[in-house]
GROMACS .gro file of N, CA and C in nm:
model
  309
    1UNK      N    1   0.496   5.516 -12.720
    1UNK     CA    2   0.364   5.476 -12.760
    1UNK      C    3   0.340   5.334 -12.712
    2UNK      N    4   0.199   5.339 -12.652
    2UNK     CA    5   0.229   5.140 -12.604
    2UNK      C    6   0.153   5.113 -12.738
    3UNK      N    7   0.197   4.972 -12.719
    3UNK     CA    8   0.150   4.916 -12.813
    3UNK      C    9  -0.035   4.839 -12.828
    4UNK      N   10  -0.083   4.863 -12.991
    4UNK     CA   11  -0.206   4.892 -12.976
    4UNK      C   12  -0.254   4.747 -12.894
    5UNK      N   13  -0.350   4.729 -12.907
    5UNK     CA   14  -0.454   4.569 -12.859
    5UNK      C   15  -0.452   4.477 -12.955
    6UNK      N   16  -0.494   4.358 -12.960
    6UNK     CA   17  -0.528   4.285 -13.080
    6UNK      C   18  -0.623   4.319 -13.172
    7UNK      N   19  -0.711   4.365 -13.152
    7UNK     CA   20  -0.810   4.407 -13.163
    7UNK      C   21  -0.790   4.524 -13.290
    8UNK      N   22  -0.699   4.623 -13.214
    8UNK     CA   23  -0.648   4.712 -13.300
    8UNK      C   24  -0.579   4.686 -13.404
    9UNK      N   25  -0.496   4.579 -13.400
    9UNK     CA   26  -0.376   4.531 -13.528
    9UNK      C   27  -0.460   4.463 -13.568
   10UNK      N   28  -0.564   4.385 -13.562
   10UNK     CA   29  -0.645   4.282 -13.675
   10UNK      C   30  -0.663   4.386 -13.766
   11UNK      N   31  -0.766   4.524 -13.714
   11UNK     CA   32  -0.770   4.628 -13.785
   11UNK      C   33  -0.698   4.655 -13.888
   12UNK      N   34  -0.590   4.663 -13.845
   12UNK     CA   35  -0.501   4.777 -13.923
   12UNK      C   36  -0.452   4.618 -14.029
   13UNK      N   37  -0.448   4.480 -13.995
   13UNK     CA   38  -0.383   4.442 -14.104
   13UNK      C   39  -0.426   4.391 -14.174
   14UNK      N   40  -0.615   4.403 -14.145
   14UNK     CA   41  -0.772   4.413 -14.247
   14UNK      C   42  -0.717   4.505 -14.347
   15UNK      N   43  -0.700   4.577 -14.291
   15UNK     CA   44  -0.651   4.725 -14.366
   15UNK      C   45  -0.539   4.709 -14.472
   16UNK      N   46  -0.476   4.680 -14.427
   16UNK     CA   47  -0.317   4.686 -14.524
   16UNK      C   48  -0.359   4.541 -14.587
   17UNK      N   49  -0.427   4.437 -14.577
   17UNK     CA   50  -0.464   4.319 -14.650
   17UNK      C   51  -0.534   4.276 -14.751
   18UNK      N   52  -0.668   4.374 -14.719
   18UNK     CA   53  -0.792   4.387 -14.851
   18UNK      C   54  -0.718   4.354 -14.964
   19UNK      N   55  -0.812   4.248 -15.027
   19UNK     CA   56  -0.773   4.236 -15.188
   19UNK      C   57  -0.637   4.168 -15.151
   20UNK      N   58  -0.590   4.110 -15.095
   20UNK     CA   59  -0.461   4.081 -15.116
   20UNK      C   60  -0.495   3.876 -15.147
   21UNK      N   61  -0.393   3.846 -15.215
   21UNK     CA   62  -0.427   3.680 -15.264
   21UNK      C   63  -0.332   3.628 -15.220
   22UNK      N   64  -0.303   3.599 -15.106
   22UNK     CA   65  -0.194   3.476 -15.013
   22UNK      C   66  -0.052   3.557 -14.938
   23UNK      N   67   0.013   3.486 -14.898
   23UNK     CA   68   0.089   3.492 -14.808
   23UNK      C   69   0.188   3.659 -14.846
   24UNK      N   70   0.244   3.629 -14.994
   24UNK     CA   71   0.315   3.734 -15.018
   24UNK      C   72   0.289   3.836 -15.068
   25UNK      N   73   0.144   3.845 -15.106
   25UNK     CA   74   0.072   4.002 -15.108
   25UNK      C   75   0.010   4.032 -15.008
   26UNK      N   76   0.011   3.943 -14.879
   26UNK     CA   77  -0.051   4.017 -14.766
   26UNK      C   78   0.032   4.073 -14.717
   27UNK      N   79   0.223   4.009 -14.712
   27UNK     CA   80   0.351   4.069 -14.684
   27UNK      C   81   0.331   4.227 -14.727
   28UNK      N   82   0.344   4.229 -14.895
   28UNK     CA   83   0.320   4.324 -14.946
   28UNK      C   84   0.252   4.447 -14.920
   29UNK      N   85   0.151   4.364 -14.860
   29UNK     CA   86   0.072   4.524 -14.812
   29UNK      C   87   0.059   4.607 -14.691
   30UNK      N   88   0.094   4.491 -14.630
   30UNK     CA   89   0.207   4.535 -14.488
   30UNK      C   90   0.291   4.608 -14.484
   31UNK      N   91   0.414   4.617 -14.604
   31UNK     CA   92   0.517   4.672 -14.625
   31UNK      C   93   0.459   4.797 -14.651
   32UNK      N   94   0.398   4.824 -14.775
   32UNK     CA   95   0.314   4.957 -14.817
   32UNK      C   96   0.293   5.005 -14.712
   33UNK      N   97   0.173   4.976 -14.625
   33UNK     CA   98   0.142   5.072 -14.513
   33UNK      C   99   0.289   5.120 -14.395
   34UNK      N  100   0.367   4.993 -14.383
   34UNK     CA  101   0.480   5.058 -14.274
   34UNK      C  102   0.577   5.154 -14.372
   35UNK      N  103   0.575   5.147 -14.511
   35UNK     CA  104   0.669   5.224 -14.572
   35UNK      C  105   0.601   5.342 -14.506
   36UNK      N  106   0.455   5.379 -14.624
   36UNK     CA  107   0.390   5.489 -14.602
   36UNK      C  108   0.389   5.589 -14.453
   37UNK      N  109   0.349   5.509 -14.360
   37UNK     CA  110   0.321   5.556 -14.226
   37UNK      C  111   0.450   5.572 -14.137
   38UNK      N  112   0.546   5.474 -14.151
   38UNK     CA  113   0.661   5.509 -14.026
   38UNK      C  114   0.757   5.615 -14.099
   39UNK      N  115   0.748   5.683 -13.967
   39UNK     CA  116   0.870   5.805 -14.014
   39UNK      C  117   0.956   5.750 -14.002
   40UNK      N  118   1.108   5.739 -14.127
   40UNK     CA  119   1.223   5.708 -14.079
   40UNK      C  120   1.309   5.828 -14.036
   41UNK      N  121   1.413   5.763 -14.093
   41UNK     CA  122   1.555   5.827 -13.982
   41UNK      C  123   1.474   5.871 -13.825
   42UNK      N  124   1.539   5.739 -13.763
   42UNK     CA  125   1.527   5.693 -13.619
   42UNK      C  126   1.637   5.597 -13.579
   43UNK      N  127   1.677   5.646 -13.475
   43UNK     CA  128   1.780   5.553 -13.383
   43UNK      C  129   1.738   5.424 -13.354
   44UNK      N  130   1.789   5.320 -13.368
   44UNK     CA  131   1.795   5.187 -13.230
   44UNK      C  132   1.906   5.116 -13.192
   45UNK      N  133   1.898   5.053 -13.148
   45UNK     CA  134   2.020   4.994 -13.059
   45UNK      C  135   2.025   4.844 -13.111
   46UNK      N  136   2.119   4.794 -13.166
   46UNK     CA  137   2.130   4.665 -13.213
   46UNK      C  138   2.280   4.590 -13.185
   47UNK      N  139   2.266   4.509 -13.124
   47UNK     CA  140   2.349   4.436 -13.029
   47UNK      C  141   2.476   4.559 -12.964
   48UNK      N  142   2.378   4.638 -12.914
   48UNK     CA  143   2.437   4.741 -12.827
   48UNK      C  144   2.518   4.858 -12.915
   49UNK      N  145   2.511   4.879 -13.037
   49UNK     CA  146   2.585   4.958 -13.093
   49UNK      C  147   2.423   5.046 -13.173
   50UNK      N  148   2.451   5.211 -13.143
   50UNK     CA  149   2.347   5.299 -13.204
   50UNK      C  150   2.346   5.274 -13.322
   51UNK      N  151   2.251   5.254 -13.427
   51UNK     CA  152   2.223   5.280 -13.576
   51UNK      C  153   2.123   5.371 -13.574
   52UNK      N  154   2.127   5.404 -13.713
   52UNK     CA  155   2.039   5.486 -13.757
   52UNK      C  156   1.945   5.423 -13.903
   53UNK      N  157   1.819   5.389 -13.856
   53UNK     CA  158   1.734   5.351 -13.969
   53UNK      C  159   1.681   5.501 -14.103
   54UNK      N  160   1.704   5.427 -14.205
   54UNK     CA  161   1.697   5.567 -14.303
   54UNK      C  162   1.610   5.514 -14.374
   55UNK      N  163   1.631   5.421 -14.403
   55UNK     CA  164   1.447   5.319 -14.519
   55UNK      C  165   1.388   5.203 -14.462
   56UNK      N  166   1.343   5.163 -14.538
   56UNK     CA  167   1.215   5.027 -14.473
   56UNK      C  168   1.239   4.948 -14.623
   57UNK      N  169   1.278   4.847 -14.602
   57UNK     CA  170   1.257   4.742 -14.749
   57UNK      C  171   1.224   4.610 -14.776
   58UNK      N  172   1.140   4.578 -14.833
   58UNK     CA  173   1.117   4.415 -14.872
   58UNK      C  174   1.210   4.371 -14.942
   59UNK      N  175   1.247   4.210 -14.893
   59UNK     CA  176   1.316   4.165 -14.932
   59UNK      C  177   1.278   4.012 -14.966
   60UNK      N  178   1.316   3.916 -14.998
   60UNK     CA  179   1.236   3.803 -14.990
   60UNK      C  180   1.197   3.740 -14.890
   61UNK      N  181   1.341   3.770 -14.762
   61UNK     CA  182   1.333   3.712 -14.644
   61UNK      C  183   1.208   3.790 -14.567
   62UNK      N  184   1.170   3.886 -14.599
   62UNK     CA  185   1.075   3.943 -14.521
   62UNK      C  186   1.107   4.122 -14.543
   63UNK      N  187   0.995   4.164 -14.466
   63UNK     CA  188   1.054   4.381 -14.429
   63UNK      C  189   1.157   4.392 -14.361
   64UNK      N  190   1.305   4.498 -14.361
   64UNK     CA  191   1.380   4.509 -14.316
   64UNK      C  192   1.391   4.627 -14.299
   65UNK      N  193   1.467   4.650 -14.176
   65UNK     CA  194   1.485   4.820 -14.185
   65UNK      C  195   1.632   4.827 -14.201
   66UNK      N  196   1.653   4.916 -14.263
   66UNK     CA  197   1.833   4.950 -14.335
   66UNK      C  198   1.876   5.082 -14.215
   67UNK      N  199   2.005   4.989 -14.148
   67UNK     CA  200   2.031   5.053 -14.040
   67UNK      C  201   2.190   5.108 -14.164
   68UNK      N  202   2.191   5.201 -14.075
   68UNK     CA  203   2.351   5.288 -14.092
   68UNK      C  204   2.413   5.290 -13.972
   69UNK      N  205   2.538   5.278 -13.941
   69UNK     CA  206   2.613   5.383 -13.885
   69UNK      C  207   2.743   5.403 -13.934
   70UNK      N  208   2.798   5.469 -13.929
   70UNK     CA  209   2.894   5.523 -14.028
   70UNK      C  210   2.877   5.541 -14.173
   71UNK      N  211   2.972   5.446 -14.246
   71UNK     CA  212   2.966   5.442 -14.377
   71UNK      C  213   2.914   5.279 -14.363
   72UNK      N  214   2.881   5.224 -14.245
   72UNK     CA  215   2.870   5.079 -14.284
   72UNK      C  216   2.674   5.048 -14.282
   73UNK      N  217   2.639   5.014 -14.364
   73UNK     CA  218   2.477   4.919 -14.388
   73UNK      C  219   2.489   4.807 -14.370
   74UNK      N  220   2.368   4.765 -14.246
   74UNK     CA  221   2.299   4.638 -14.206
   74UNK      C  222   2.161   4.634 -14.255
   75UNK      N  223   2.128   4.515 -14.303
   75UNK     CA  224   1.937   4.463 -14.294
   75UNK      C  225   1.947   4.439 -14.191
   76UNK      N  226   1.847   4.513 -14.100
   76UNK     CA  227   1.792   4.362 -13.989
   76UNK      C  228   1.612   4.386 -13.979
   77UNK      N  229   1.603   4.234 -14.029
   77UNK     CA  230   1.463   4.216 -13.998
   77UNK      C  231   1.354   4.284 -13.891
   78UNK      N  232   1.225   4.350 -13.903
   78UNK     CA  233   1.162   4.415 -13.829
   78UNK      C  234   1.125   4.369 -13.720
   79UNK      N  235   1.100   4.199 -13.766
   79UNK     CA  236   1.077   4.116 -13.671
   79UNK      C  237   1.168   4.123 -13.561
   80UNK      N  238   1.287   4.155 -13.605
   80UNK     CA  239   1.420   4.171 -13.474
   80UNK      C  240   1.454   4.271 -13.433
   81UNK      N  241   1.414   4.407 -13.503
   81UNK     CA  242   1.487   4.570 -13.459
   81UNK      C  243   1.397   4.594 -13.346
   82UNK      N  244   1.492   4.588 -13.211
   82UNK     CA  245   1.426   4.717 -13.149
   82UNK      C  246   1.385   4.820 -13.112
   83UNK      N  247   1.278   4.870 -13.053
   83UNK     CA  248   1.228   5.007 -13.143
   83UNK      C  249   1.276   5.126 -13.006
   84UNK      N  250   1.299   5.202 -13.018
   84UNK     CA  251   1.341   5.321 -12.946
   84UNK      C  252   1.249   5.369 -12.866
   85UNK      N  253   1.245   5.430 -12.748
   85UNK     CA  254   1.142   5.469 -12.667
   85UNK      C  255   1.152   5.599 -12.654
   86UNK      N  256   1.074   5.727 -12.688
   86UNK     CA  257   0.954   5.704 -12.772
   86UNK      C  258   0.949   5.617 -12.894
   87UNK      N  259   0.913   5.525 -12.920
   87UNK     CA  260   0.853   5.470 -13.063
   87UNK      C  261   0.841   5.594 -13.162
   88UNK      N  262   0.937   5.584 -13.305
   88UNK     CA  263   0.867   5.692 -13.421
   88UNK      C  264   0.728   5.693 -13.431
   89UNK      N  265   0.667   5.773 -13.527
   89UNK     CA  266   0.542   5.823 -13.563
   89UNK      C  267   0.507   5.706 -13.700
   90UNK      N  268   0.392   5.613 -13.642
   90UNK     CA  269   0.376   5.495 -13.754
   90UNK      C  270   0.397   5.358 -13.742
   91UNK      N  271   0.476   5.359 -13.611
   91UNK     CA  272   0.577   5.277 -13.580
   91UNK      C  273   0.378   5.096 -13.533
   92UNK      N  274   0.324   5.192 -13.494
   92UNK     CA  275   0.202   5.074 -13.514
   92UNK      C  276   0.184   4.991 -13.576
   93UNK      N  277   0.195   5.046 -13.714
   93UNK     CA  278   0.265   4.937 -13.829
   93UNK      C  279   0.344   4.816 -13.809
   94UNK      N  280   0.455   4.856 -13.777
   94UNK     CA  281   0.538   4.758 -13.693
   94UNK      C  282   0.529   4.661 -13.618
   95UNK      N  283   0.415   4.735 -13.527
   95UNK     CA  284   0.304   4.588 -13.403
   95UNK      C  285   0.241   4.520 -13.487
   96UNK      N  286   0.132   4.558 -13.588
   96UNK     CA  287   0.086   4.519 -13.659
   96UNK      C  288   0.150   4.365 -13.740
   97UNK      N  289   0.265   4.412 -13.826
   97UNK     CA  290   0.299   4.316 -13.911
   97UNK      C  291   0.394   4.223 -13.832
   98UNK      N  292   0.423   4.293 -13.706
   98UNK     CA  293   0.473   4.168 -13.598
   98UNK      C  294   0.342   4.066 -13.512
   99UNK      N  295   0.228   4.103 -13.502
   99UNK     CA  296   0.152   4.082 -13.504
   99UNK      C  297   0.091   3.937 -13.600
  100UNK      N  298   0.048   3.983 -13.775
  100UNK     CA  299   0.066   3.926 -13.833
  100UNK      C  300   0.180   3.819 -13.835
  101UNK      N  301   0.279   3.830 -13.872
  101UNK     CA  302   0.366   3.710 -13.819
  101UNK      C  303   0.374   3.607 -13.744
  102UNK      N  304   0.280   3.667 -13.636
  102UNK     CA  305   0.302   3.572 -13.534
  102UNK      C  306   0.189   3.479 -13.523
  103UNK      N  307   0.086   3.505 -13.660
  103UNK     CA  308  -0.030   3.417 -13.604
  103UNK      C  309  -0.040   3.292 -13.695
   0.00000   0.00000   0.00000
């Protein structure tokens, strides 16, 4: 999936923002929509070793996706996971609140 325009993520984080009162309920509602919308259990590659993402979670430091592989769990920030090509279903979200972040 390429990724949407600016144009498109202002959208979407109008969207996930409404009603929201400062920095950490706009987080918040960011999270909601990427919980809601991205399909998990999806592969990526993180410092060259396959994981497997199974949830999406807020944390204070920010959204994280909870990688597996084996029996062992990593956080790594959304801001840092790279995303698999095809991109999951939702994964816009993702541009979005990377998006947000960055402005």
């Amino acid at each position: 999936m390429a990724s949407k325009g600016n144009a498109a993520l202002e959208a979407m984080i109008e969207e996930a923002t409404v009603d929201t009162d400062g920095y950490e309920d706009e987080r918040t509602g960011l999270f909601t929509m990427i919980e809601e919308y991205l399909a998990v259990l999806f592969t990526s590659t993180v410092l060259g070793v396959e994981v497997t993402v199974r949830k999406i979670d807020l944390t204070a430091d920010g959204i994280v996706a909870v990688c597996f592989r084996g029996r062992h769990r990593q956080r790594i920030g959304l801001l840092d996971l790279p995303l698999p090509t095809p991109a999951p279903d939702g994964a816009a979200w993702i541009d979005a609140y990377r998006h947000w972040a960055g402005r």
